[in-house]
PDB file of C-alpha atoms in Angstrom:
ATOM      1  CA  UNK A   1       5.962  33.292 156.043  1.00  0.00           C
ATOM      2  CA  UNK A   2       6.797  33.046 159.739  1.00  0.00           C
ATOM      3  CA  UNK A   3       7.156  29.726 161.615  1.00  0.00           C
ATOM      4  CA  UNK A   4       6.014  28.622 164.530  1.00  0.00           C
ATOM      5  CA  UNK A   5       7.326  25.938 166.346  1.00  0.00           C
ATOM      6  CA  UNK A   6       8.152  24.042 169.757  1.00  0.00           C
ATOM      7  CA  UNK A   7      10.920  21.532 170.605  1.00  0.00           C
ATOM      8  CA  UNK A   8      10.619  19.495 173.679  1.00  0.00           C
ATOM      9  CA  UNK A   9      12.936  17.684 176.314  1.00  0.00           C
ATOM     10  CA  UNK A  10      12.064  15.197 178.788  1.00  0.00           C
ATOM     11  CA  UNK A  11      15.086  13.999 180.734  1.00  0.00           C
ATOM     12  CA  UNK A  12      14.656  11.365 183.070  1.00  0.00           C
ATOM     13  CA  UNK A  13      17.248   9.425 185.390  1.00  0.00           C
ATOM     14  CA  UNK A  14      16.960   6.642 182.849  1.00  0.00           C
ATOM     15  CA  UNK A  15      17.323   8.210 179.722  1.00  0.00           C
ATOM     16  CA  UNK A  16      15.704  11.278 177.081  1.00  0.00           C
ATOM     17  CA  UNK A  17      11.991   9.695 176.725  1.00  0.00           C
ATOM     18  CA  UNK A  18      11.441  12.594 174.529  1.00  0.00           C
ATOM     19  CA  UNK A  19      13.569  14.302 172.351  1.00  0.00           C
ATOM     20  CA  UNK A  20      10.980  16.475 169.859  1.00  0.00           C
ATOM     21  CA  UNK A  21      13.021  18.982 167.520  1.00  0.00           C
ATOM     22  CA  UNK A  22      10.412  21.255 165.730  1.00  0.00           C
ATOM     23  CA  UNK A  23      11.092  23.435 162.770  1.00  0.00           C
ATOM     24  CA  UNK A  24      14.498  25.139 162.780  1.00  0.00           C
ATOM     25  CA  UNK A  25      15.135  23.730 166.245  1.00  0.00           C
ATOM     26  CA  UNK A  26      16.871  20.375 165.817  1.00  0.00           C
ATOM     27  CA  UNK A  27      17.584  18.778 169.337  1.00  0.00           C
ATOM     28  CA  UNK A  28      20.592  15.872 169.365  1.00  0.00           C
ATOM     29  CA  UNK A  29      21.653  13.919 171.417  1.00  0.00           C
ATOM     30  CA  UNK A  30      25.494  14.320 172.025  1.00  0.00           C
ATOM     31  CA  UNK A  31      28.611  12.698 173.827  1.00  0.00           C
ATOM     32  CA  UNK A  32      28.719  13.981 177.573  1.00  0.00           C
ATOM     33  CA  UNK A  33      31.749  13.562 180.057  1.00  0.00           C
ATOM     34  CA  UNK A  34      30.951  13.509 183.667  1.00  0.00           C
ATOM     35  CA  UNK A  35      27.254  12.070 185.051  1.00  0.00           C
ATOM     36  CA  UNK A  36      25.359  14.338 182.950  1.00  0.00           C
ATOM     37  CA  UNK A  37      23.106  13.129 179.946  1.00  0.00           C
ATOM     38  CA  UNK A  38      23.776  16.003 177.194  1.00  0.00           C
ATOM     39  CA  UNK A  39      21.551  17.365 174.459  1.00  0.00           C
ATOM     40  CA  UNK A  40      22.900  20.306 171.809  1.00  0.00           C
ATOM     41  CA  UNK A  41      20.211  22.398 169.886  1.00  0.00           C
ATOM     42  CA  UNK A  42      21.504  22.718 166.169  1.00  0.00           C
ATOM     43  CA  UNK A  43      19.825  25.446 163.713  1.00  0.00           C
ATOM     44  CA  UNK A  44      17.979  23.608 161.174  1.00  0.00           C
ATOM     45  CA  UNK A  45      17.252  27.027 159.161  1.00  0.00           C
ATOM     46  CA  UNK A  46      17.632  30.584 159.751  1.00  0.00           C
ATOM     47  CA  UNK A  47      15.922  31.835 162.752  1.00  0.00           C
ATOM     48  CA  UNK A  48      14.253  33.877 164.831  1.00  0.00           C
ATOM     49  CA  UNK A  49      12.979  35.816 162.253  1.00  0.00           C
ATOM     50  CA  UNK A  50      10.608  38.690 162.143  1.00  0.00           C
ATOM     51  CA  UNK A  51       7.097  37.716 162.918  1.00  0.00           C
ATOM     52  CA  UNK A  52       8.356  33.979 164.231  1.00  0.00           C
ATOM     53  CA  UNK A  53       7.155  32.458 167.318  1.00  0.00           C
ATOM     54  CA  UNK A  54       9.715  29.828 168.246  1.00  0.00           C
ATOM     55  CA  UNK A  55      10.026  27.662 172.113  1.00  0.00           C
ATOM     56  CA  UNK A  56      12.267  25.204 174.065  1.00  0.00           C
ATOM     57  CA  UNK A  57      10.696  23.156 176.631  1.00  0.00           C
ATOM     58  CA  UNK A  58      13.284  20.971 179.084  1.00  0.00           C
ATOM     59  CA  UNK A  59      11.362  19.101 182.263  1.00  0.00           C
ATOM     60  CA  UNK A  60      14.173  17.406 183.989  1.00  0.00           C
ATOM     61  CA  UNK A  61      12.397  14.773 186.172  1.00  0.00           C
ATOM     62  CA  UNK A  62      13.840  13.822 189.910  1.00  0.00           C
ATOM     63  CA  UNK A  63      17.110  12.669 189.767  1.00  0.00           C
ATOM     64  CA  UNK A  64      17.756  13.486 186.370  1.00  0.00           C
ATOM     65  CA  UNK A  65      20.949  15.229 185.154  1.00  0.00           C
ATOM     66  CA  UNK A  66      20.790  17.009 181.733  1.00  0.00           C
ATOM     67  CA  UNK A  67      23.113  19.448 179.956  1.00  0.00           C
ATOM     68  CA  UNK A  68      22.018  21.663 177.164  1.00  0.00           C
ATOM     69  CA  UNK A  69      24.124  23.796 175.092  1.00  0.00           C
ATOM     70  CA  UNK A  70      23.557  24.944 171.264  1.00  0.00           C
ATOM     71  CA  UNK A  71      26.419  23.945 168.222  1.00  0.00           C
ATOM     72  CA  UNK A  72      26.438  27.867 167.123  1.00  0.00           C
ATOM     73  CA  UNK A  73      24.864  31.255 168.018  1.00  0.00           C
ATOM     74  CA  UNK A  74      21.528  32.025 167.883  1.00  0.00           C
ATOM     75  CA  UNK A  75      21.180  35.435 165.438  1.00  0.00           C
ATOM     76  CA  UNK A  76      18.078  37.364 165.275  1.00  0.00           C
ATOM     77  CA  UNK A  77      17.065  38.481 161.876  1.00  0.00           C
ATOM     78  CA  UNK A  78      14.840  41.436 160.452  1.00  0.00           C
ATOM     79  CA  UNK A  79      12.104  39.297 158.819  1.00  0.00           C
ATOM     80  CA  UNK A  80       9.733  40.145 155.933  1.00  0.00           C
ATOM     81  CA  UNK A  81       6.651  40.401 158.698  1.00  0.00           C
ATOM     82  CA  UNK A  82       6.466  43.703 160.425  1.00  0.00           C
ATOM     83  CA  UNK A  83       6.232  42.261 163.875  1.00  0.00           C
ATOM     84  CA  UNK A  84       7.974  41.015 166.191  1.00  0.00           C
ATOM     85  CA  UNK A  85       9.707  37.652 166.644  1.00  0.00           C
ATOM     86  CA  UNK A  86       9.287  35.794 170.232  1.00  0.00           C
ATOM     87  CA  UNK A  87      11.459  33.459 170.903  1.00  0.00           C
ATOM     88  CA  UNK A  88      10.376  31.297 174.842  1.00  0.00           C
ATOM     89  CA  UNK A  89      12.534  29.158 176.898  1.00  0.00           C
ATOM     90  CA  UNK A  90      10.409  27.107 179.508  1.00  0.00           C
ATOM     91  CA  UNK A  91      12.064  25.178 181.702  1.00  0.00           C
ATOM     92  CA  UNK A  92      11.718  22.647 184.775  1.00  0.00           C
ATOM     93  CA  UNK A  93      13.696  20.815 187.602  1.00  0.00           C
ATOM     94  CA  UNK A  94      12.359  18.428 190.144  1.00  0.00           C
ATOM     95  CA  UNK A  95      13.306  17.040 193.238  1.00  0.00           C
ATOM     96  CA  UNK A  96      17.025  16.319 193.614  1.00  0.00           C
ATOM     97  CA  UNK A  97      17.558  17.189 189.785  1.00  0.00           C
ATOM     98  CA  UNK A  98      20.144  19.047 187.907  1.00  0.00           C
ATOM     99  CA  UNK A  99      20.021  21.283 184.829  1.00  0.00           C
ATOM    100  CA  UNK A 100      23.264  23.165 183.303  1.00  0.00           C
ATOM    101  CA  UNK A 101      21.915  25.079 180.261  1.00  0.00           C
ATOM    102  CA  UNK A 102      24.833  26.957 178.663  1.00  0.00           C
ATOM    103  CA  UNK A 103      23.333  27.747 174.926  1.00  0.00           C
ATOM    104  CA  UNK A 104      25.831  29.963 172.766  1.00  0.00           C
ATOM    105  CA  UNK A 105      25.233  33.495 172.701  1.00  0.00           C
ATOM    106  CA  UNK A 106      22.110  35.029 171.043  1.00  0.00           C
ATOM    107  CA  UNK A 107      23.155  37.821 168.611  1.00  0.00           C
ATOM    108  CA  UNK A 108      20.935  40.995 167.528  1.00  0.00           C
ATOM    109  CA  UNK A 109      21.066  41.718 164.291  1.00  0.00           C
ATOM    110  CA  UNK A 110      20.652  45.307 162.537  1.00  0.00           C
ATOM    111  CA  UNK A 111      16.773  45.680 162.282  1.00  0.00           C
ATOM    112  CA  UNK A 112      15.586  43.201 164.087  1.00  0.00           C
ATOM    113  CA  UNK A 113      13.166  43.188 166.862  1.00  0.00           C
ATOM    114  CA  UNK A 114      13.582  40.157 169.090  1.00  0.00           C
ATOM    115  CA  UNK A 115      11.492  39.447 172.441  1.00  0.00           C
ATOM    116  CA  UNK A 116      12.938  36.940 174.164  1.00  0.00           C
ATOM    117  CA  UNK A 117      11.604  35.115 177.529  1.00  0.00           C
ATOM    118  CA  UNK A 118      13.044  32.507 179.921  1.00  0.00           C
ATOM    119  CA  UNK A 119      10.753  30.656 182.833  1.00  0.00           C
ATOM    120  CA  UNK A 120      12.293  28.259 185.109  1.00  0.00           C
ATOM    121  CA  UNK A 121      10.422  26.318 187.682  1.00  0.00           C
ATOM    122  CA  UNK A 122      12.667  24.449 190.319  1.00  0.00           C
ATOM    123  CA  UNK A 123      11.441  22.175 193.239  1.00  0.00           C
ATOM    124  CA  UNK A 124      13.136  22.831 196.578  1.00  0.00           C
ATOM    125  CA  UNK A 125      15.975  20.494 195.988  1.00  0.00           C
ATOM    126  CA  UNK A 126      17.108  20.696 192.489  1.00  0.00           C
ATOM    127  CA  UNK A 127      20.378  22.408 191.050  1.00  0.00           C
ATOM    128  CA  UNK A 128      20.790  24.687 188.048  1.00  0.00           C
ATOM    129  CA  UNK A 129      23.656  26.535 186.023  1.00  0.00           C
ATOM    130  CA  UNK A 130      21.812  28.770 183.317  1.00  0.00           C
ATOM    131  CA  UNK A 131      23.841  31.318 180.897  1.00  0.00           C
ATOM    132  CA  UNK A 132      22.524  34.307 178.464  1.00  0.00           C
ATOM    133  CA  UNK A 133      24.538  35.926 176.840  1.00  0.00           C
ATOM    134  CA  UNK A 134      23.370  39.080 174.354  1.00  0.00           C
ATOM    135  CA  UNK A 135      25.696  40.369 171.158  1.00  0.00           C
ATOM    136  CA  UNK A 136      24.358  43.773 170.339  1.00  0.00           C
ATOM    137  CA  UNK A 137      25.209  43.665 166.920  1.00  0.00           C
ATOM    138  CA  UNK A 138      27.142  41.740 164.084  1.00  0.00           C
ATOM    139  CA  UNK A 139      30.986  43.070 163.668  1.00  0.00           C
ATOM    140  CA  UNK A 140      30.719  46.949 162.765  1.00  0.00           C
ATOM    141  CA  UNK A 141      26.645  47.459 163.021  1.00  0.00           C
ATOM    142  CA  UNK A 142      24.405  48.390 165.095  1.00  0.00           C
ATOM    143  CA  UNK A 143      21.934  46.035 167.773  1.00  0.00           C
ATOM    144  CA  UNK A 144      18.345  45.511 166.443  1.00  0.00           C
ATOM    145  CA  UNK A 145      15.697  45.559 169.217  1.00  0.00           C
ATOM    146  CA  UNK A 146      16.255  42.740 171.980  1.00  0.00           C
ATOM    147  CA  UNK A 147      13.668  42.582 174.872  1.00  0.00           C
ATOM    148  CA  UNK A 148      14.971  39.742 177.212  1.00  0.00           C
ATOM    149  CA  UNK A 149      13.178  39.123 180.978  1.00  0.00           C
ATOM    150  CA  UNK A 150      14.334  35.927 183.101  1.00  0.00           C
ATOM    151  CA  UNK A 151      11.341  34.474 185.693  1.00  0.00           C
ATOM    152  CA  UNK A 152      13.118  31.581 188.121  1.00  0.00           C
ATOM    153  CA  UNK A 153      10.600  30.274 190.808  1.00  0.00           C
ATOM    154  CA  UNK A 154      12.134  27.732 193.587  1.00  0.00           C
ATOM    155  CA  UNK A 155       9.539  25.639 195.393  1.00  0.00           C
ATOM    156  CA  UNK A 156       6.803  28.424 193.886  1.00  0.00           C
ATOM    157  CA  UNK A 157       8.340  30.965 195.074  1.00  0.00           C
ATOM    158  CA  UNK A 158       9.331  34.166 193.171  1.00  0.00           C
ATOM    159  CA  UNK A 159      13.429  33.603 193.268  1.00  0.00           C
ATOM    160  CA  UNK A 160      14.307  36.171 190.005  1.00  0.00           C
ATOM    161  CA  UNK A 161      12.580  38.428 187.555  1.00  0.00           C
ATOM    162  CA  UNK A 162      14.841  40.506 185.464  1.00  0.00           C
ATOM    163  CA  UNK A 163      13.566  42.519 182.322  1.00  0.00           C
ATOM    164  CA  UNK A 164      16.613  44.313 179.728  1.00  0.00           C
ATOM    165  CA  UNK A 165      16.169  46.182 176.708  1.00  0.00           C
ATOM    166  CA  UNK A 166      18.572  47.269 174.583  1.00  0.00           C
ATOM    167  CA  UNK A 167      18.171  49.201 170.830  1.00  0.00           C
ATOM    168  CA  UNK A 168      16.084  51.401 169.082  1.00  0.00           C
ATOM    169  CA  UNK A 169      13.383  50.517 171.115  1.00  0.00           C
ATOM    170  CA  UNK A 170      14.292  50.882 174.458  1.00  0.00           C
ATOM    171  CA  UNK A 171      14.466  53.473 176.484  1.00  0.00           C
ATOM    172  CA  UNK A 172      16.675  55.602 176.308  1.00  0.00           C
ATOM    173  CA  UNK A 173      19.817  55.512 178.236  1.00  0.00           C
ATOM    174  CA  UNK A 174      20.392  51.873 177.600  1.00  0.00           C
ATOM    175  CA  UNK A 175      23.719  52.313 175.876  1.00  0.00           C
ATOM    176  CA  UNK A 176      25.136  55.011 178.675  1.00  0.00           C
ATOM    177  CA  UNK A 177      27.889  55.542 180.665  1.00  0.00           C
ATOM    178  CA  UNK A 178      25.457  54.045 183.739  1.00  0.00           C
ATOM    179  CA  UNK A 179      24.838  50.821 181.632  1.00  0.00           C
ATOM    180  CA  UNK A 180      26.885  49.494 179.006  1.00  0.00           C
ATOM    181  CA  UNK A 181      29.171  52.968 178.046  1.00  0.00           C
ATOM    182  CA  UNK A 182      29.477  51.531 174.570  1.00  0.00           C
ATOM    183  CA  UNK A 183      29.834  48.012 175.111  1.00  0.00           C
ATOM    184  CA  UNK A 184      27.809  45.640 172.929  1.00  0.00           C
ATOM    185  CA  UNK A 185      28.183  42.181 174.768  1.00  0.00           C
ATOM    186  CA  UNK A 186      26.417  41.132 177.842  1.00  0.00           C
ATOM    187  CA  UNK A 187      25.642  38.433 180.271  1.00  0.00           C
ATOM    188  CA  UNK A 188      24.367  36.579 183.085  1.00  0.00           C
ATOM    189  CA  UNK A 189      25.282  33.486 185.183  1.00  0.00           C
ATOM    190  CA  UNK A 190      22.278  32.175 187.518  1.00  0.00           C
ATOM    191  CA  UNK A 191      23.387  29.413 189.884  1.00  0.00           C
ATOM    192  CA  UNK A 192      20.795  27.683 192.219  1.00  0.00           C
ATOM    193  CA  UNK A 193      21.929  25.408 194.753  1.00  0.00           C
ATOM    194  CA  UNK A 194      20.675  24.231 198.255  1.00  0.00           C
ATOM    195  CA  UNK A 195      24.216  24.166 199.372  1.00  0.00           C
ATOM    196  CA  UNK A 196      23.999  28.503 198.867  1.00  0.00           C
ATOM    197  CA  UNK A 197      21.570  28.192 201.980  1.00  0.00           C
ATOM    198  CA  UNK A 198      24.283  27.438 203.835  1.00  0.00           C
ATOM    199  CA  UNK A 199      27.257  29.022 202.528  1.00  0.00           C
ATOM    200  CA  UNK A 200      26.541  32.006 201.122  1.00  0.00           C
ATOM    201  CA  UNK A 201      27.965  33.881 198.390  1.00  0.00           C
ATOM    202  CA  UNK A 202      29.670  37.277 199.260  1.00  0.00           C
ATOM    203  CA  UNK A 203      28.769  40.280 197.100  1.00  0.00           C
ATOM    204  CA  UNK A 204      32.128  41.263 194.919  1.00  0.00           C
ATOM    205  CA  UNK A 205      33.353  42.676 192.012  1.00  0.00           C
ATOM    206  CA  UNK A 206      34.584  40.367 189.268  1.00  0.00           C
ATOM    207  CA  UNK A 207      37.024  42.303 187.190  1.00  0.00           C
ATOM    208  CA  UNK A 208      36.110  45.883 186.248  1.00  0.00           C
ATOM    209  CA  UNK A 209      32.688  44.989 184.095  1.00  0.00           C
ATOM    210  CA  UNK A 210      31.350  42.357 186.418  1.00  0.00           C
ATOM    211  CA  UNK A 211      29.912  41.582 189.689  1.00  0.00           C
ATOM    212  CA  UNK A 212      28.544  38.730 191.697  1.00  0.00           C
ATOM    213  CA  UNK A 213      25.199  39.197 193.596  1.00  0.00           C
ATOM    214  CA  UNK A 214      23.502  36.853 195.857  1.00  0.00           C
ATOM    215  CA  UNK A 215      19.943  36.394 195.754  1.00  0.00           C
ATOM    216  CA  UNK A 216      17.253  35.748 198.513  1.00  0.00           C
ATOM    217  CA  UNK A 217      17.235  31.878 198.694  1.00  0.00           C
ATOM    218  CA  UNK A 218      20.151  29.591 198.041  1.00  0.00           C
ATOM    219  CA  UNK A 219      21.476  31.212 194.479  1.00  0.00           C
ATOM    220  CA  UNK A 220      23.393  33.632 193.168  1.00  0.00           C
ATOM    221  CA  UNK A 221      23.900  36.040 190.113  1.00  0.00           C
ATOM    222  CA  UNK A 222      26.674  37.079 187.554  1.00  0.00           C
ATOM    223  CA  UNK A 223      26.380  39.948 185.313  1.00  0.00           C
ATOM    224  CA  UNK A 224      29.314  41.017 182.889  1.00  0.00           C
ATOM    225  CA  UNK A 225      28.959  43.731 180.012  1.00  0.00           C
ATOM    226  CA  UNK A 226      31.969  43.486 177.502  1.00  0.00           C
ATOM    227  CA  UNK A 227      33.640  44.692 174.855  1.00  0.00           C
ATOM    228  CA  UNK A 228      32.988  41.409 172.127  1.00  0.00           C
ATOM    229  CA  UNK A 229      31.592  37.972 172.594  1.00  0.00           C
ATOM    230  CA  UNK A 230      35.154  36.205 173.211  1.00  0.00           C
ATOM    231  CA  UNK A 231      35.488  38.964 176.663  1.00  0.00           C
ATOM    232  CA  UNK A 232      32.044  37.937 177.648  1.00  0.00           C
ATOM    233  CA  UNK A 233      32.832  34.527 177.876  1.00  0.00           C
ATOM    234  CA  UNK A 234      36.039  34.307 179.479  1.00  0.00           C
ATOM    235  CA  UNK A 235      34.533  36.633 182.302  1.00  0.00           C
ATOM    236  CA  UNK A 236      31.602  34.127 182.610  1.00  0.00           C
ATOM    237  CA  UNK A 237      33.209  30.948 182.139  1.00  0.00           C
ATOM    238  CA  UNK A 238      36.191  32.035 185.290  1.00  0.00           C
ATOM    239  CA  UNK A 239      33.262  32.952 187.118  1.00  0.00           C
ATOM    240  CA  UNK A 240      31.872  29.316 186.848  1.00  0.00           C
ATOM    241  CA  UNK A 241      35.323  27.829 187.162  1.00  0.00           C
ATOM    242  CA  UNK A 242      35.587  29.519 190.603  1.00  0.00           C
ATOM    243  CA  UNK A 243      32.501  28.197 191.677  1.00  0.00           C
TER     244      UNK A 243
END
C-alpha cells in the first residue's frame, strides 16, 4: 500500500510554531551552534517507495533563521505499485530570512523509479544555502530511475529551473563521456544572497569534476559529478567553506 504524506515547518524569529512530521517523515528539533534554529528529518519507515507520494514544506517567516538537514540518506526503493514514487520539497523565505537546507544525499536504488521536485520561493531580501546530492546506485548496482528538476523564484521572478535524469529511463546519453563518464554521484550547491548583487561570483573550475556558475540575480551555482558519495561531499562542502 503506498503512503501519502506531508510534514510541515514554520520557523519564525521566535521559535518553530509548527513542527508537523507525517508518516515516515519525522521532523525534530535538534541542538544548533551559531544563530540558527535547527530541525533534522529522521526516517520513521522505509521510504520513497514505489507508488508513494511523500512532501516537505519549510516557510521561514522574516527574520527567521532555520537549518534543516536529515540524520541518514534518503534511498529510493522499487515498491510493490507499478508507478512511480514522487517525492516534493516546497519551500519559502521572507524578508530578511535565512534558510540552509543541507539534507543527506538521496540514493537510487536498483529498480526504482523516483521523481523528485524542489520549489523555492524567496522574497527580495532573504538568504539561502540548499544542497542535492544524487547516489546512482547502492555499492556494486546499478541507478533506478531518478527524475530531479529544481524551480527557485526571488521576488517572483524565475531565478533557476534545472531538470536531470539519470537511468533506464532517461535519455540516452546520460551516463556518457559528455555527462557523468561513469560516475554515479552528483551534486549541486545553490547559494542566494543580496550581497552576490554586488560582488559577483567569477565563473571557475573547482577541481577537475566541478565548476562554479553564477546566475542572473545575486546567486550562484555548484555542480560536482563524482566517483562515490564521500568525493561528492568533500567537493561540495570546500566549495561552501570557501564561500
Amino acid at each position: 500500500m503506498s503512503v501519502h504524506a506531508t510534514a510541515r515547518i514554520v520557523a519564525t524569529t521566535a521559535g518553530l510554531p509548527v513542527l508537523e512530521s507525517d508518516g515516515p517523515l519525522a521532523l525534530r528539533r535538534t541542538r544548533a551552534t551559531g544563530p540558527y534554529t535547527r530541525v533534522t528529518v529522521v526516517g520513521a519507515m522505509t521510504a520513497p517507495l514505489g507508488g508513494d507520494r511523500l512532501a516537505i514544506e519549510a516557510d521561514v517567516r522574516d527574520g527567521a533563521r532555520l537549518a534543516v538537514d536529515s540524520a541518514a540518506a534518503t534511498v529510493a526503493l522499487p515498491g510493490r505499485a507499478a508507478e512511480e514514487a514522487r517525492y516534493e520539497v516546497r519551500l519559502r523565505v521572507g524578508e530578511q530570512a535565512e534558510l540552509r537546507w543541507l539534507p543527506e544525499q538521496l540514493i537510487s536504488a536498483y529498480g526504482s523509479d523516483l521523481r523528485m521536485r524542489t520549489v523555492v520561493e524567496l522574497a527580495g531580501s532573504a538568504r539561502l544555502v540548499l544542497r542535492e546530492e544524487q547516489i546512482l546506485g547502492r555499492h556494486g548496482e546499478a541507478p533506478g530511475t531518478l527524475a530531479t528538476r529544481l524551480t527557485v523564484r526571488r521576488a517572483g521572478r524565475l531565478l533557476l529551473d534545472q531538470e536531470l535524469r539519470y537511468g533506464p529511463g532517461a535519455p540516452g546519453g546520460w551516463d556518457g563521456g559528455a555527462v557523468l563518464a561513469g560516475r554515479r554521484a552528483v551534486g549541486q550547491l545553490l547559494v542566494v544572497d543580496p550581497e552576490l548583487a554586488d560582488k559577483p561570483a567569477k565563473p571557475r573550475l573547482l577541481g577537475e569534476t566541478a565548476a562554479l556558475t553564477p546566475l542572473a540575480g545575486p546567486a550562484l551555482l555548484v555542480t560536482a559529478v563524482a566517483g562515490d558519495a564521500r568525493e561528492l561531499r568533500h567537493v561540495l562542502d570546500e566549495a561552501l567553506a570557501t564561500l
